[in-house]
Amino acid sequence: MSESVVLQVEGLCFSYPECGVLEQWSAALPAGLALALGDESSGKTTLLRLLAGELTAQAGRITLQGTNPGEDPKAYAQKVFWVDPRSGDLDTLTASGLLDSLSVRYPLWDAAALDAHIEGFALHEHLHKPLYALSTGTKRKVFMAGALASNAPLTLIDEPVGGLDKPSIRYLAQALASQATRSDRLIVVAHYETLVDVPWGSVVDLVRR
């Protein structure tokens, strides 16, 4: 794997019983920002779950900075940030409780960056609330504040603007842009369109099935 490549995916195959999703899918992504672009049911979320190690591919290989999820899942998991914004598994936690738990999980956690994202996403008044009590947009903002502060070498963000107000969308674009020149981190965002003012280094088109 080239030194400039953070994430190498080779021949990835995955299908659900009712349909195929990825067939011999490969990519070599450098550090910076990558957009996984596709329509509804194109496999965007499935791809992120595979990259996170939450799903296991039927074939293929994923290598992140020399680590493979099949060979060393614990080491791989420490390098990846992924929270499914649609899941309710964490809903009993307060927003601050979730963020506190993430700070322990990720060794490169940036507390100063978290403070900036809490301010930028206007989350202060929501930190004491359980996640189940938050709106869809606010819950997403909590997850993205944690994602951006995690400093995880591979950070996965799914459908980032769902439920967000315009100031939060603008802040998100600024926060992502600030990570574009990182040489030690890859942020993969899955969305159905490009986001204005985000300097994507890589764009991966997922064909609608």
Coordinates of C-alpha atoms in Angstrom, one line a residue:
M1 CA 0.0 0.0 0.0
S2 CA 1.3 3.4 -1.0
E3 CA 2.4 5.6 1.9
S4 CA -0.1 8.3 0.8
V5 CA -3.0 5.8 1.0
V6 CA -4.8 5.7 4.4
L7 CA -7.5 3.2 3.4
Q8 CA -7.2 0.4 0.9
V9 CA -10.2 -1.6 -0.1
E10 CA -9.7 -4.6 -2.5
G11 CA -12.5 -6.6 -4.1
L12 CA -15.1 -6.0 -1.5
C13 CA -18.3 -8.1 -2.0
F14 CA -21.4 -7.8 0.1
S15 CA -25.0 -8.8 -0.4
Y16 CA -28.2 -9.1 1.6
P17 CA -30.4 -12.1 1.1
E18 CA -32.8 -10.0 -1.0
C19 CA -30.2 -8.0 -3.0
G20 CA -26.6 -7.5 -3.9
V21 CA -24.9 -4.2 -2.8
L22 CA -21.2 -4.3 -3.6
E23 CA -19.5 -6.5 -6.1
Q24 CA -15.7 -6.5 -6.4
W25 CA -15.6 -2.9 -5.1
S26 CA -12.1 -1.4 -4.7
A27 CA -10.7 2.0 -3.7
A28 CA -7.5 3.5 -2.5
L29 CA -8.2 6.6 -0.5
P30 CA -5.6 9.1 0.8
A31 CA -5.9 11.3 3.9
G32 CA -8.4 14.2 3.8
L33 CA -12.0 14.2 2.8
A34 CA -13.8 11.6 0.8
L35 CA -17.4 11.7 -0.4
A36 CA -19.3 8.4 -0.9
L37 CA -22.0 9.7 -3.3
G38 CA -25.2 7.8 -4.2
D39 CA -28.9 7.8 -4.3
E40 CA -31.2 6.0 -1.9
S41 CA -30.5 2.3 -1.7
S42 CA -27.2 2.7 -3.5
G43 CA -25.3 1.1 -0.6
K44 CA -23.8 4.2 1.1
T45 CA -24.7 3.1 4.7
T46 CA -23.8 -0.5 4.0
L47 CA -20.3 0.6 2.8
L48 CA -19.8 2.7 5.9
R49 CA -20.8 -0.3 8.1
L50 CA -18.4 -2.5 6.3
L51 CA -15.6 0.0 6.7
A52 CA -16.5 0.3 10.4
G53 CA -16.2 -3.4 10.9
E54 CA -19.9 -3.6 11.9
L55 CA -20.7 -5.8 8.9
T56 CA -18.4 -8.5 7.5
A57 CA -18.0 -8.7 3.7
Q58 CA -18.4 -12.0 1.9
A59 CA -15.1 -11.4 0.1
G60 CA -12.5 -8.7 -0.2
R61 CA -10.0 -7.0 2.1
I62 CA -10.0 -3.7 4.0
T63 CA -6.7 -2.2 5.2
L64 CA -6.5 0.9 7.3
Q65 CA -3.0 2.2 8.0
G66 CA -1.7 -1.4 7.9
T67 CA -4.5 -2.8 10.1
N68 CA -7.2 -5.3 8.9
P69 CA -10.5 -5.7 10.8
G70 CA -10.5 -9.4 10.2
E71 CA -7.0 -10.0 11.6
D72 CA -7.0 -7.5 14.5
P73 CA -10.5 -6.2 15.1
K74 CA -9.6 -4.5 18.4
A75 CA -6.7 -2.5 16.9
Y76 CA -8.9 -1.7 13.9
A77 CA -11.8 -0.5 16.0
Q78 CA -9.6 2.0 17.9
K79 CA -8.8 3.7 14.5
V80 CA -12.4 4.0 13.3
F81 CA -15.2 6.3 14.4
W82 CA -18.7 5.2 13.5
V83 CA -22.0 5.8 15.1
D84 CA -25.2 5.0 13.1
P85 CA -27.4 8.1 13.4
R86 CA -30.5 6.0 12.9
S87 CA -29.7 3.6 15.7
G88 CA -31.4 4.0 19.1
D89 CA -28.8 1.8 21.0
L90 CA -27.3 4.8 22.7
D91 CA -30.5 6.7 23.4
T92 CA -30.5 6.3 27.2
L93 CA -27.2 8.2 27.4
T94 CA -27.2 12.0 27.8
A95 CA -25.4 13.9 25.1
S96 CA -22.6 14.7 27.6
G97 CA -22.5 11.1 28.7
L98 CA -22.0 9.9 25.2
L99 CA -19.2 12.4 24.5
D100 CA -17.5 11.5 27.8
S101 CA -17.6 7.8 26.8
L102 CA -16.1 8.6 23.4
S103 CA -13.3 10.6 24.9
V104 CA -12.2 7.4 26.8
R105 CA -12.5 5.2 23.7
Y106 CA -10.4 7.2 21.3
P107 CA -6.8 7.8 22.2
L108 CA -6.3 10.8 20.0
W109 CA -9.4 12.6 21.3
D110 CA -9.2 16.4 21.1
A111 CA -11.0 18.1 23.9
A112 CA -10.4 21.6 22.6
A113 CA -11.9 20.6 19.2
L114 CA -15.0 19.2 21.0
D115 CA -15.5 22.5 22.8
A116 CA -15.3 24.3 19.4
H117 CA -17.8 21.9 17.8
I118 CA -20.2 22.2 20.8
E119 CA -20.1 25.9 20.3
G120 CA -20.4 25.7 16.5
F121 CA -23.3 23.4 16.6
A122 CA -25.0 25.3 19.4
L123 CA -25.2 22.2 21.6
H124 CA -24.6 23.7 25.1
E125 CA -28.3 23.7 26.1
H126 CA -28.7 20.1 25.0
L127 CA -25.8 18.4 26.8
H128 CA -27.7 17.3 29.8
K129 CA -30.6 15.8 27.8
P130 CA -30.9 12.1 27.0
L131 CA -30.4 11.3 23.3
Y132 CA -34.0 10.0 23.0
A133 CA -35.2 13.5 23.9
L134 CA -33.3 15.3 21.1
S135 CA -34.5 16.1 17.7
T136 CA -33.1 14.2 14.7
G137 CA -30.9 17.1 13.8
T138 CA -29.6 17.8 17.3
K139 CA -28.8 14.1 17.8
R140 CA -26.9 14.1 14.6
K141 CA -25.0 17.2 15.7
V142 CA -23.9 15.5 18.9
F143 CA -22.7 12.5 17.0
M144 CA -20.8 14.7 14.5
A145 CA -19.2 16.7 17.2
G146 CA -17.9 13.5 18.7
A147 CA -16.8 12.2 15.3
L148 CA -14.8 15.4 14.5
A149 CA -13.2 15.5 18.0
S150 CA -12.3 11.8 18.0
N151 CA -9.3 12.3 15.7
A152 CA -9.9 8.7 14.5
P153 CA -7.7 7.9 11.5
L154 CA -10.9 6.8 9.7
T155 CA -14.0 8.8 10.6
L156 CA -17.3 7.8 9.0
I157 CA -20.2 10.1 8.8
D158 CA -23.6 9.1 7.3
E159 CA -26.1 11.6 5.8
P160 CA -24.7 14.5 7.8
V161 CA -27.3 17.2 7.1
G162 CA -30.5 15.3 8.0
G163 CA -32.6 17.6 10.2
L164 CA -29.9 20.3 10.4
D165 CA -30.7 24.0 10.3
K166 CA -28.8 26.3 7.9
P167 CA -26.3 27.7 10.4
S168 CA -25.4 24.1 11.5
I169 CA -24.9 23.1 7.8
R170 CA -22.6 26.0 7.3
Y171 CA -20.7 25.2 10.4
L172 CA -20.4 21.5 9.3
A173 CA -18.9 22.6 6.0
Q174 CA -16.4 24.8 7.8
A175 CA -15.5 22.0 10.2
L176 CA -15.0 19.5 7.4
A177 CA -13.0 22.0 5.3
S178 CA -10.6 22.5 8.3
Q179 CA -9.7 18.8 8.1
A180 CA -9.1 18.7 4.3
T181 CA -5.3 19.0 4.5
R182 CA -4.8 16.5 7.3
S183 CA -2.1 14.0 6.4
D184 CA -3.0 11.5 9.2
R185 CA -6.8 11.2 8.9
L186 CA -9.5 10.3 6.4
I187 CA -13.0 11.4 6.9
V188 CA -15.6 9.6 4.7
V189 CA -19.0 11.2 4.4
A190 CA -21.9 9.4 2.7
H191 CA -24.5 11.6 1.1
Y192 CA -26.7 11.9 -1.9
E193 CA -25.2 15.1 -3.1
T194 CA -22.0 17.2 -2.7
L195 CA -22.0 19.7 0.1
V196 CA -21.3 23.4 -0.8
D197 CA -17.9 24.7 0.2
V198 CA -16.5 21.3 1.2
P199 CA -13.2 20.6 -0.6
W200 CA -13.5 16.9 -1.3
G201 CA -10.2 15.2 -2.0
S202 CA -11.9 12.0 -3.3
V203 CA -15.4 11.3 -4.6
V204 CA -16.6 7.7 -4.8
D205 CA -19.8 7.2 -6.9
L206 CA -22.0 4.4 -5.8
V207 CA -24.3 3.3 -8.6
R208 CA -28.0 3.0 -7.7
R209 CA -29.2 -0.6 -7.8

